[in-house]
């Protein structure tokens, strides 16, 4: 039996798509999520074959959901984005070659899409160019915790985990620091083999008489070690203006 | 313009043709000195001038021009004694003439500048009329909701289509025309009723507008874009939803209206709040040129975003009678 997830923040939009799906896929199991966070929770709890993701949802939006699936190590279902009017997103899809449906969805369009899925559809859609995550999501003991990227002070690599330190505490991530560094290069700067620091949270660079260098943050007491090798470049990049 | 002034001065005082040419030459030289020095000083100093209110800038320019005229007049009298005969009280007469002419020139520039600003503001308002009314995002999502309603709740679908057609009629009407507060509140209500269908429990709306005069004259489609922004930038982006409050009262001959909404804290793509607010401000200052600060924007510590409107209570009949 086919399992389908419909994620949309508007109840009536879910009702509409469910009605169409019952015609196109009689007997399919249909579950619903009212935002990206709930969609992620459901997707890691149960196997889903096809997911319809509304692009514009509060919190984690549809495009970001796909990005998080890989980070959370969940096997990605076949994804079809839905959108009422979002021509930028549509352009992104044309480049990335993944599926989308424009709301209000017509029965014929949905039928055609499901036909194409039957004849092979990429399991993991490419995230559109420039689709950067705005949230950091972590799974711990069956719970999904999330924090906005802009609330993170720094990332610290420890053994096989990465800790994201934010105002309310920390999240444990399963991603290598290099991936985070690449994705968030405009917000975070590498100061040490094990540390990435938010540029706008840096207060100053302290040079101890012992020769050790630290970064002090705005709004957080932590002192972050700076590696000898990276210090000159860091001073030039970040601290030169003042 | 300086040459014209010189010509006028010469015409007034010359008696025969030969004296006219000689006189014009001398007076031109003198007037051009004053004009070029004054203009040069103004342009040079402008670079260092702090941003000033328009009236202060005008007054300062005027004083500067007068000082220039006096300075050059004095210089001419002292350093270069002209044939004594026609120059009784030269400095005084020259200063007075400069005072009058400078006043006329500055007044001319002021009116020109104001006219230019006005034309620009009107053009912007017209542009806004074309692009800001009812986001396509709203239209297609609403149509999608109504299609879903057709089967499960035909009556609600009918009501929604009626509201939508009223809104579109309002949007398609001539943008520059005026409307009444009662009409505006009605359109805002219809708009929010449609959003309620889409967003369900996530949208809570509180109205406290009973004390407002329905016949107050306001620019057309004043409120709908404000409540649309309140949904788009506020409630819609919040998973747990939020409340929009529309409260108003009549006090001291003014309509006071406050529209508040929570902010989702995320920058959403598309047209920002900022541009919409600037358009709102320029529309209202065009409609009520004598009112100071018709729009005020506040972001509270509680994360609430408030737009305060402070508009004179004028009815259409009063305006016609008054003009």
Short mmCIF file of N, CA, C and O in Angstrom, two decimals, chain B residues 69-126:
data_model
loop_
_atom_site.label_atom_id
_atom_site.label_comp_id
_atom_site.label_asym_id
_atom_site.label_seq_id
_atom_site.Cartn_x
_atom_site.Cartn_y
_atom_site.Cartn_z
N UNK B 69 26.32 89.72 -1.12
CA UNK B 69 26.00 90.96 -1.84
C UNK B 69 26.57 92.17 -1.11
O UNK B 69 27.18 93.06 -1.72
N UNK B 70 26.40 92.18 0.23
CA UNK B 70 26.92 93.31 1.00
C UNK B 70 28.43 93.37 0.90
O UNK B 70 29.03 94.43 0.68
N UNK B 71 29.06 92.20 1.03
CA UNK B 71 30.51 92.12 0.98
C UNK B 71 31.04 92.67 -0.33
O UNK B 71 31.95 93.52 -0.36
N UNK B 72 30.47 92.22 -1.43
CA UNK B 72 30.97 92.67 -2.74
C UNK B 72 30.65 94.14 -2.95
O UNK B 72 31.48 94.91 -3.45
N UNK B 73 29.46 94.57 -2.53
CA UNK B 73 29.09 95.98 -2.65
C UNK B 73 30.07 96.87 -1.89
O UNK B 73 30.58 97.87 -2.41
N UNK B 74 30.40 96.43 -0.67
CA UNK B 74 31.33 97.18 0.15
C UNK B 74 32.70 97.22 -0.50
O UNK B 74 33.34 98.26 -0.61
N UNK B 75 33.12 96.05 -1.00
CA UNK B 75 34.42 95.94 -1.66
C UNK B 75 34.52 96.90 -2.83
O UNK B 75 35.52 97.62 -2.99
N UNK B 76 33.47 96.93 -3.63
CA UNK B 76 33.46 97.81 -4.81
C UNK B 76 33.56 99.26 -4.38
O UNK B 76 34.33 100.05 -4.91
N UNK B 77 32.78 99.63 -3.35
CA UNK B 77 32.75 101.03 -2.92
C UNK B 77 34.10 101.48 -2.38
O UNK B 77 34.57 102.59 -2.65
N UNK B 78 34.72 100.57 -1.60
CA UNK B 78 35.97 100.96 -0.94
C UNK B 78 37.17 100.88 -1.86
O UNK B 78 37.95 101.83 -1.98
N UNK B 79 37.30 99.76 -2.56
CA UNK B 79 38.52 99.50 -3.30
C UNK B 79 38.53 100.14 -4.67
O UNK B 79 39.58 100.30 -5.29
N UNK B 80 37.37 100.45 -5.20
CA UNK B 80 37.30 100.83 -6.61
C UNK B 80 36.32 101.97 -6.76
O UNK B 80 35.23 101.80 -7.27
N UNK B 81 36.74 103.13 -6.28
CA UNK B 81 35.81 104.26 -6.28
C UNK B 81 35.39 104.58 -7.70
O UNK B 81 36.20 104.96 -8.54
N UNK B 82 34.10 104.38 -7.97
CA UNK B 82 33.57 104.65 -9.29
C UNK B 82 33.32 106.14 -9.42
O UNK B 82 33.32 106.86 -8.42
N UNK B 83 33.10 106.62 -10.64
CA UNK B 83 32.72 108.03 -10.79
C UNK B 83 31.60 108.37 -9.82
O UNK B 83 30.59 107.66 -9.74
N UNK B 84 31.82 109.38 -9.03
CA UNK B 84 31.01 109.62 -7.84
C UNK B 84 29.55 109.92 -8.14
O UNK B 84 28.68 109.59 -7.36
N UNK B 85 29.28 110.46 -9.29
CA UNK B 85 27.99 111.10 -9.54
C UNK B 85 26.74 110.23 -9.24
O UNK B 85 25.96 110.61 -8.39
N UNK B 86 26.54 109.01 -9.87
CA UNK B 86 25.26 108.34 -9.61
C UNK B 86 25.28 107.45 -8.38
O UNK B 86 24.34 106.74 -8.16
N UNK B 87 26.37 107.50 -7.60
CA UNK B 87 26.51 106.44 -6.62
C UNK B 87 26.24 106.87 -5.19
O UNK B 87 26.76 106.31 -4.25
N UNK B 88 25.38 107.85 -5.01
CA UNK B 88 24.97 108.21 -3.66
C UNK B 88 24.30 107.02 -2.97
O UNK B 88 23.35 106.45 -3.49
N UNK B 89 24.84 106.61 -1.81
CA UNK B 89 24.22 105.49 -1.08
C UNK B 89 24.25 104.19 -1.87
O UNK B 89 23.32 103.40 -1.80
N UNK B 90 25.34 104.00 -2.64
CA UNK B 90 25.44 102.82 -3.50
C UNK B 90 25.24 101.51 -2.72
O UNK B 90 24.45 100.65 -3.09
N UNK B 91 25.95 101.41 -1.58
CA UNK B 91 25.91 100.16 -0.83
C UNK B 91 24.50 99.82 -0.37
O UNK B 91 24.02 98.70 -0.50
N UNK B 92 23.78 100.86 0.13
CA UNK B 92 22.43 100.61 0.63
C UNK B 92 21.48 100.17 -0.47
O UNK B 92 20.75 99.23 -0.33
N UNK B 93 21.58 100.93 -1.59
CA UNK B 93 20.66 100.58 -2.68
C UNK B 93 20.96 99.19 -3.21
O UNK B 93 20.07 98.39 -3.48
N UNK B 94 22.26 98.89 -3.34
CA UNK B 94 22.64 97.58 -3.87
C UNK B 94 22.17 96.45 -2.95
O UNK B 94 21.65 95.43 -3.39
N UNK B 95 22.33 96.66 -1.64
CA UNK B 95 21.93 95.62 -0.69
C UNK B 95 20.42 95.40 -0.74
O UNK B 95 19.94 94.27 -0.74
N UNK B 96 19.69 96.47 -0.78
CA UNK B 96 18.22 96.35 -0.82
C UNK B 96 17.79 95.60 -2.08
O UNK B 96 16.95 94.69 -2.04
N UNK B 97 18.39 95.97 -3.21
CA UNK B 97 18.05 95.30 -4.47
C UNK B 97 18.37 93.81 -4.35
O UNK B 97 17.56 92.96 -4.72
N UNK B 98 19.55 93.48 -3.80
CA UNK B 98 19.93 92.07 -3.65
C UNK B 98 18.94 91.35 -2.75
O UNK B 98 18.53 90.22 -3.02
N UNK B 99 18.52 92.04 -1.65
CA UNK B 99 17.59 91.40 -0.72
C UNK B 99 16.30 91.02 -1.44
O UNK B 99 15.78 89.91 -1.28
N UNK B 100 15.77 91.92 -2.25
CA UNK B 100 14.52 91.64 -2.94
C UNK B 100 14.70 90.56 -3.99
O UNK B 100 13.92 89.60 -4.07
N UNK B 101 15.76 90.68 -4.78
CA UNK B 101 15.95 89.72 -5.87
C UNK B 101 16.23 88.32 -5.33
O UNK B 101 15.68 87.33 -5.79
N UNK B 102 17.09 88.22 -4.29
CA UNK B 102 17.38 86.91 -3.69
C UNK B 102 16.10 86.27 -3.18
O UNK B 102 15.89 85.06 -3.33
N UNK B 103 15.25 87.08 -2.56
CA UNK B 103 14.00 86.55 -2.03
C UNK B 103 13.18 85.93 -3.16
O UNK B 103 12.66 84.81 -3.05
N UNK B 104 13.09 86.66 -4.27
CA UNK B 104 12.31 86.15 -5.40
C UNK B 104 12.91 84.85 -5.94
O UNK B 104 12.19 83.88 -6.21
N UNK B 105 14.24 84.82 -6.07
CA UNK B 105 14.88 83.63 -6.63
C UNK B 105 14.68 82.42 -5.73
O UNK B 105 14.30 81.34 -6.17
N UNK B 106 14.89 82.61 -4.42
CA UNK B 106 14.74 81.49 -3.50
C UNK B 106 13.30 80.98 -3.48
O UNK B 106 13.04 79.79 -3.46
N UNK B 107 12.37 81.93 -3.50
CA UNK B 107 10.96 81.57 -3.53
C UNK B 107 10.67 80.73 -4.78
O UNK B 107 10.00 79.69 -4.74
N UNK B 108 11.24 81.15 -5.90
CA UNK B 108 11.06 80.43 -7.15
C UNK B 108 11.60 79.00 -7.03
O UNK B 108 10.93 78.03 -7.36
N UNK B 109 12.82 78.87 -6.47
CA UNK B 109 13.44 77.55 -6.34
C UNK B 109 12.63 76.67 -5.38
O UNK B 109 12.45 75.48 -5.61
N UNK B 110 12.11 77.30 -4.31
CA UNK B 110 11.34 76.56 -3.32
C UNK B 110 10.08 75.97 -3.95
O UNK B 110 9.78 74.78 -3.82
N UNK B 111 9.37 76.81 -4.70
CA UNK B 111 8.14 76.35 -5.33
C UNK B 111 8.44 75.25 -6.34
O UNK B 111 7.76 74.23 -6.41
N UNK B 112 9.53 75.44 -7.10
CA UNK B 112 9.93 74.45 -8.08
C UNK B 112 10.22 73.10 -7.41
O UNK B 112 9.76 72.04 -7.85
N UNK B 113 10.96 73.15 -6.28
CA UNK B 113 11.31 71.94 -5.56
C UNK B 113 10.09 71.22 -5.03
O UNK B 113 9.95 70.01 -5.13
N UNK B 114 9.17 72.02 -4.48
CA UNK B 114 7.97 71.41 -3.92
C UNK B 114 7.13 70.75 -5.00
O UNK B 114 6.59 69.68 -4.82
N UNK B 115 7.06 71.43 -6.13
CA UNK B 115 6.28 70.90 -7.23
C UNK B 115 6.88 69.56 -7.69
O UNK B 115 6.19 68.59 -7.92
N UNK B 116 8.23 69.54 -7.75
CA UNK B 116 8.89 68.32 -8.19
C UNK B 116 8.63 67.17 -7.22
O UNK B 116 8.30 66.06 -7.61
N UNK B 117 8.74 67.45 -5.90
CA UNK B 117 8.46 66.41 -4.90
C UNK B 117 7.05 65.89 -5.02
O UNK B 117 6.79 64.70 -4.91
N UNK B 118 6.13 66.81 -5.22
CA UNK B 118 4.73 66.43 -5.30
C UNK B 118 4.49 65.50 -6.49
O UNK B 118 3.83 64.47 -6.37
N UNK B 119 5.06 65.87 -7.64
CA UNK B 119 4.88 65.05 -8.84
C UNK B 119 5.45 63.66 -8.60
O UNK B 119 4.83 62.65 -8.94
N UNK B 120 6.61 63.61 -7.94
CA UNK B 120 7.25 62.33 -7.69
C UNK B 120 6.39 61.47 -6.76
O UNK B 120 6.17 60.29 -7.01
N UNK B 121 5.88 62.10 -5.68
CA UNK B 121 5.06 61.36 -4.73
C UNK B 121 3.81 60.81 -5.41
O UNK B 121 3.42 59.66 -5.21
N UNK B 122 3.20 61.63 -6.27
CA UNK B 122 1.99 61.15 -6.93
C UNK B 122 2.29 59.99 -7.86
O UNK B 122 1.53 59.04 -7.96
N UNK B 123 3.44 60.05 -8.53
CA UNK B 123 3.81 58.96 -9.43
C UNK B 123 4.01 57.67 -8.65
O UNK B 123 3.57 56.60 -9.06
N UNK B 124 4.64 57.80 -7.47
CA UNK B 124 4.87 56.61 -6.66
C UNK B 124 3.56 56.00 -6.20
O UNK B 124 3.38 54.80 -6.20
N UNK B 125 2.64 56.88 -5.79
CA UNK B 125 1.35 56.38 -5.32
C UNK B 125 0.65 55.64 -6.44
O UNK B 125 0.04 54.59 -6.24
N UNK B 126 0.76 56.17 -7.66
CA UNK B 126 0.09 55.53 -8.78
C UNK B 126 0.71 54.16 -9.06
O UNK B 126 0.02 53.19 -9.33
#
